[in-house]
Amino acid sequence: MRDRQLLRDKKVTSFVNGLLPSSFENQSQDILTHCHYGGIDSTSGLAYVLVASSSNDTTLSSSSFKGESASARIRIWKQDVVSLSEELLPSDEAPVVEFTHPQGASFVQQQQQQQQQQQQQDLVGSLPLVAFSASSVVGTGTSRGHHHVYYSHTQKGVHAYSGMSLYWSSPNGCVCYWNNISESGRDCDAFTVLSLDEHEVATFVSCCDSTTMGSASVLVGTSKKRVFHVWKNNTRPLELESRLLLSDDFKERGVELQSSRQGLLGGLYSKLFTPGKLKGNASAEEEDDLRSRSRSRTHSRNRSHRRGSPEEDNGSDNDNDDEKQMGNVIIGIFHFVASAKLFSPVKRAKHTHPNRNDTHVYICMVAKDGTLDVWSVTFDTYKGHYVGKHVQSVSCFTKLVLNSCDKLMGATALNVDIDIQSESASISLLIKASVLHDEMMHVNDGYYILHFPINVDTGCVDADGGSSVWLSRYSHDAVNSTWNPIVCAGLVTAMEEVDDEASTVVYSILQPKRAEGHHPVTVSVAKFSGRGVNSVVDIDMPIDVVPRVISGAVQHDCATDGCNLVCTTGCVVNVKATFPSTIQTRDVKQALASSSRKEASQEMVEVVSSHLYSAFQTHERTGDAQYELPMSPRVKDKILSPYSKRLDPLLPPSITNAERETLSLAVIAVSAQLVDEPSHGKDVINALDIISDKVQMHQRFILYLIHAGIYKRLNFNGKLTLRDHGEMMYAIGGFLNSWNVILEAQSQKLILHEALDTDNDDHSDELSLIGKALQGIEEKVTQFPANILKFQRQVLPIGQQKISAWMLFILLKIYCEALQNGMIFRSEHSEKLYDISIEECRSMYHDHGSSSWLSCENSLACIHHSLTTLSLVMHQNGGAARSLKEMRDAMGEIVENFSAYILNGYSDIRPAIRNEERYDAAKTLSFDLLRVFCSCESAFQMSLDHAYFSGIVELCHDKKKYGQYDPDYDLTSLISDQCQQFSFLRDSLDYKTGLNFSKYVFRWYTDKSLFGTVLELGKLCPNELSEYIEEDERLAHLRWIQQVNVGHFVEAASDLMSLKPDGIAAYHDDAKHQSLEDQQLVLSLAKLAAIASDETSVKARCILSTVQDNLILHSVQQTLAEMIDTYDLCERTLDAKSLMDVSLDLAKSVSSIDDQIKACLAGLSVAKVMDGSKPVDHNVILPSAKVWAVSIDSDIQLWHDMVRSWSFLSDKDKISNLERTTFFNVAYQYYSNPEVRSRDEVGFLPVQNEVLRLLGIEHDSSLSNLLQEAVRFCSVPIA
């Protein structure tokens, strides 16, 4: 057997590390299957099996036991355990030796009683009544002058069995002793009959070490919680002695152990035995007489011990109480010394006399009622025997950890093991407990493991440090089955160190009582750490190699720190569980979408998944549950599917009690394991057969979940992942089927498409490349997207210069058909099998934070890779592109499907976790290819479905541009606030711009400078346009129009006033043209807007005032521009100060009096604006004063002349002289305005003194009076 590995993963390793002797296969294979129990002695490496049979037992027809009336035989061999060797050979180092117990009827009677009582656990069936020890005289036995030398037929046998002796007790207390086991078939050398009470049986035998309690001695426990010490009398080598060592009577009444012999051979020996041999064919009457006499002595001694008991007068009827008898059954006896190095049963020590006064031994015994008693045993040199003193008693069941609402109703200890070799000594128990759940609603039975540390200094058990774990693998029905319950085949305690932390690991081997071949042997491994973090791993052994384990034939493996199991197939199997660090990680791939949900720990998920996998595999092996697919409620509303039906009564309680999230993740893990593991179908010969077999397995698993009541408890993510597994298998099947069609077409020289019919029809290299890349694609179903992505990158690398149209078409075709096959599976099975509505899928995706396998990163990358490769080929515009264009129909279907798959994949992902950049890139890529290979309708529908704004606007604009009006492509219906059909567009945002659909349309047309279209479409959604027009500076010059459209006239006037020169220029085709008239027009529009608004508002009045002032300034600038011929004064708009400077310069420089008048009047108009916009400051010369001063200064000499002759002139002459001056003409025109007369803002009179100061004539009263009189001639009253 070269393939030794059975199991290997991150938590368990199992391999075959030994084979039983070949004689088991050749002669007595049935012995292994029907043996009573067995064991492996860790000290010597000897293994054994015990078989008890009656005359009517036909199960052992091929064994050497056939024909015996009632016999019990033991077969012993030297078992080789090889952990490192590459080759395993049967353990034939020594021949198998066989011995017969004289009290075989006792074993058979015990078995029959248990079958009649239908007890789930044997009293003695799984507990050892066999012990090996060192012989007192190695290899020889002497009696009555006869000398016997026991050698085997080979030297190997001598070496294997040399120095080993055998103790073997029957249930009725007959302890037989073989001083040397080298010779097969010998009768025992000595025996003794224990002084047992009525209904008391021996239940446990434990060997004592020669350094503690004498050479070649054993302890025998009974069903009444008593322990006998049996030893070989060294002074008389062929005589056994026994005495009652420990009993509850001694503990309760404080009775000192009396020195009395029990089961001494004495005269009985001379009657029944010859030296070294039982008396030949002793009669049944003689054996009964022997038992009765031993019994009478026992009864008398027991009565003396119970003297003074309150129950004395009532007789001994209470001894017949079955429940009490079951509770007092000893299931384990262990002895050790209190020191740092405890007694190890694997030690071999020299034989010493038992009468030692320096030996202090502790004995720990455990009974079925969960009582753990520790006794101190010392040798009393005065009395000449060992005496015991009770040290501690612990009720183990009180340390069982239950939920707050649970109550322990009863418990039974089934098996016990102790670890006294490591520094952290401990004892572990496997118990069956009945627990009342849910506030007195129901009682469930289950298996638990209890663990207690041992104080190595005092020998006492640390009761307060006890802890427990529930073996959730086993249901109430499995534990309490009357026909085939789950029973314990052994318990092994080991030590594990992880991250410098020592933990105790307990291996419990549990299996069905009957070997019906369906339920596997399960090794439940519990870890007890010092920090209180306990874990359980359940390991189902392969049923072909480990159909059953011989009860009791388990041992600790020192090499691996695991355990070894002796199987009925003749294999010795090692099992080693490894627990990871206590720092657990979360299952990121199956992480829960909502933080409000209860998180499921990775450890619990692994436990439930292992139990579910085992339950399904067991169900598969039974093959007795045939059922049809239930009708989903979604198919017919009035028909309910039987999701509540419980088909499997042995369903592990860990599954039924698991939280919804934990159960869902566990189901996902099991489904993934089933679809990824190798197919074991008989008819599997190719990849398609493998996929077909996996599909059938997957569907059977779903049906099992439904009928076991599990499927109804799954969350949406669990159901969706199960559907994904089915879809991926169908996709792989479609992939392989399409590839086979391609291969068949090539083999028959068929042409796939006329466009691909070229001169080079040899595609063998390409076929070989694709076929090699596809190998093994059916093996790991859950890795299908990743494998396809790897396949594509290998066959079609991005950037490849030359890609044949044939190869590209083939790859796109088979992948597209694979995805189509998966979608066909979805449409046919989503509701019927998985109970998932296709119509409600997307909303459920977003609600639960889940998405299908087509939305995973690898699937999207696969499709994106395919479309990108096709796009690059089309942009190269080579021969391949031309060939593909000729295949418009075929390629159009592929592109349309790929586009739908990738865009729906992104759309199914919740927006909060979706990669919007890749989603947008996929839209662009799909749209471009759809426009090449498909109709506009396909591209437009894709754009609508996935809110691809660019595609929508582009197609609508093209339709309108070419005069092809189609109401479906009318942007007015898409953008209108009143149209609810496309409201989803308004709720969507463009990834690149962050704009909603309406604003994106405005931006698209703004980019093309189609401002009129923007304003026209904006009428349908005025609020959206108002917001956008404020955001886009390119539309700043149109803001006032939108304000007018919405009736915001003040805002329109304000926007007009804030227009910049380049905004005004935007109204012309020539952006560089900026006319003064345009500016005046804008101001005029602003004035109209302000007038149209509520003129009583402060803002409106301010705007009107500002507009009026600007209109005055523009009028002045236009007037001044007519007077200048050297440069264009209207190239730019001048402010008031600049205009004032120009007016003064012109008034001083022009020679014509008319031009001087125009310049001064312009200056006064500017001064009016300037003086009105600033507060009066007497320290600053007002602009109006400067204008009047310039008008006077231009004719100053004339004014001086008129002062000298003024009094001699008539009024007519005075006016005639004044008309020749600039000042008088400016004043006349200024004061001619009726408004000025009522409100003189920039007239001469208010600034008269300032003007005279400017001219330096402030002291010339004559000229001052003359100027005032000149103003009077302008019809201005002088105060």
Tab-separated table of C-alpha atoms in Angstrom, residues 119-128 203-204 222-223 225 323-334 364-373 394-398 400 408-417 427-434 446-452 471 479 486-491 508 510:
chain	number	residue	atom	x	y	z
A	119	GLN	CA	-28.554	-0.957	26.397
A	120	GLN	CA	-26.863	1.616	24.240
A	121	GLN	CA	-23.510	1.281	25.980
A	122	ASP	CA	-21.903	-2.002	26.966
A	123	LEU	CA	-21.029	-2.473	30.594
A	124	VAL	CA	-17.792	-4.159	29.633
A	125	GLY	CA	-17.858	-4.227	25.866
A	126	SER	CA	-15.697	-1.145	25.319
A	127	LEU	CA	-13.759	-1.315	28.587
A	128	PRO	CA	-10.577	-3.395	28.796
A	203	THR	CA	-15.517	-3.892	34.297
A	204	PHE	CA	-11.966	-2.572	34.090
A	222	THR	CA	-16.161	-3.617	39.255
A	223	SER	CA	-19.695	-2.506	38.615
A	225	LYS	CA	-17.338	0.924	42.384
A	323	GLU	CA	-29.742	2.374	37.849
A	324	LYS	CA	-27.491	2.285	40.885
A	325	GLN	CA	-25.561	-0.606	39.412
A	326	MET	CA	-25.011	1.298	36.179
A	327	GLY	CA	-23.856	4.375	38.078
A	328	ASN	CA	-21.325	2.435	40.155
A	329	VAL	CA	-19.660	0.807	37.145
A	330	ILE	CA	-15.980	1.727	37.101
A	331	ILE	CA	-14.918	2.758	33.614
A	332	GLY	CA	-11.370	3.804	34.383
A	333	ILE	CA	-8.614	3.226	36.938
A	334	PHE	CA	-5.365	5.188	36.796
A	364	CYS	CA	-7.888	7.783	40.369
A	365	MET	CA	-11.026	5.867	39.494
A	366	VAL	CA	-14.013	7.073	37.495
A	367	ALA	CA	-17.506	5.575	37.571
A	368	LYS	CA	-20.385	5.837	35.143
A	369	ASP	CA	-22.252	8.188	37.472
A	370	GLY	CA	-19.522	10.775	36.892
A	371	THR	CA	-17.929	10.372	40.305
A	372	LEU	CA	-14.181	10.780	40.238
A	373	ASP	CA	-12.421	9.510	43.373
A	394	VAL	CA	-15.450	15.107	42.442
A	395	SER	CA	-18.881	15.049	40.824
A	396	CYS	CA	-17.810	15.652	37.249
A	397	PHE	CA	-21.278	16.276	35.842
A	398	THR	CA	-21.662	19.459	37.884
A	400	LEU	CA	-20.903	20.540	32.543
A	408	LEU	CA	-29.172	18.778	33.208
A	409	MET	CA	-31.630	15.918	33.674
A	410	GLY	CA	-29.167	13.028	33.799
A	411	ALA	CA	-25.778	11.878	32.554
A	412	THR	CA	-23.613	8.794	32.146
A	413	ALA	CA	-19.861	8.600	31.778
A	414	LEU	CA	-18.895	6.363	28.863
A	415	ASN	CA	-15.136	6.500	28.616
A	416	VAL	CA	-12.205	8.146	30.310
A	417	ASP	CA	-8.547	8.726	29.595
A	427	ILE	CA	-8.107	13.670	32.796
A	428	SER	CA	-10.881	13.636	30.194
A	429	LEU	CA	-14.305	11.987	30.157
A	430	LEU	CA	-16.768	11.281	27.387
A	431	ILE	CA	-20.306	11.487	28.769
A	432	LYS	CA	-23.825	11.146	27.509
A	433	ALA	CA	-26.048	13.840	29.003
A	434	SER	CA	-29.794	14.502	28.882
A	446	GLY	CA	-25.980	14.325	23.444
A	447	TYR	CA	-22.306	13.627	23.905
A	448	TYR	CA	-20.013	15.931	25.850
A	449	ILE	CA	-16.333	15.843	26.737
A	450	LEU	CA	-15.299	16.948	30.220
A	451	HIS	CA	-11.732	17.932	30.999
A	452	PHE	CA	-10.051	18.443	34.386
A	471	LEU	CA	-20.022	17.230	20.456
A	479	VAL	CA	-27.443	8.791	20.352
A	486	ILE	CA	-23.577	5.913	18.024
A	487	VAL	CA	-21.165	4.385	20.563
A	488	CYS	CA	-17.661	5.191	21.705
A	489	ALA	CA	-14.817	3.015	20.465
A	490	GLY	CA	-12.129	4.756	22.491
A	491	LEU	CA	-10.757	7.944	24.009
A	508	SER	CA	-13.040	10.469	20.879
A	510	LEU	CA	-17.458	7.315	17.765
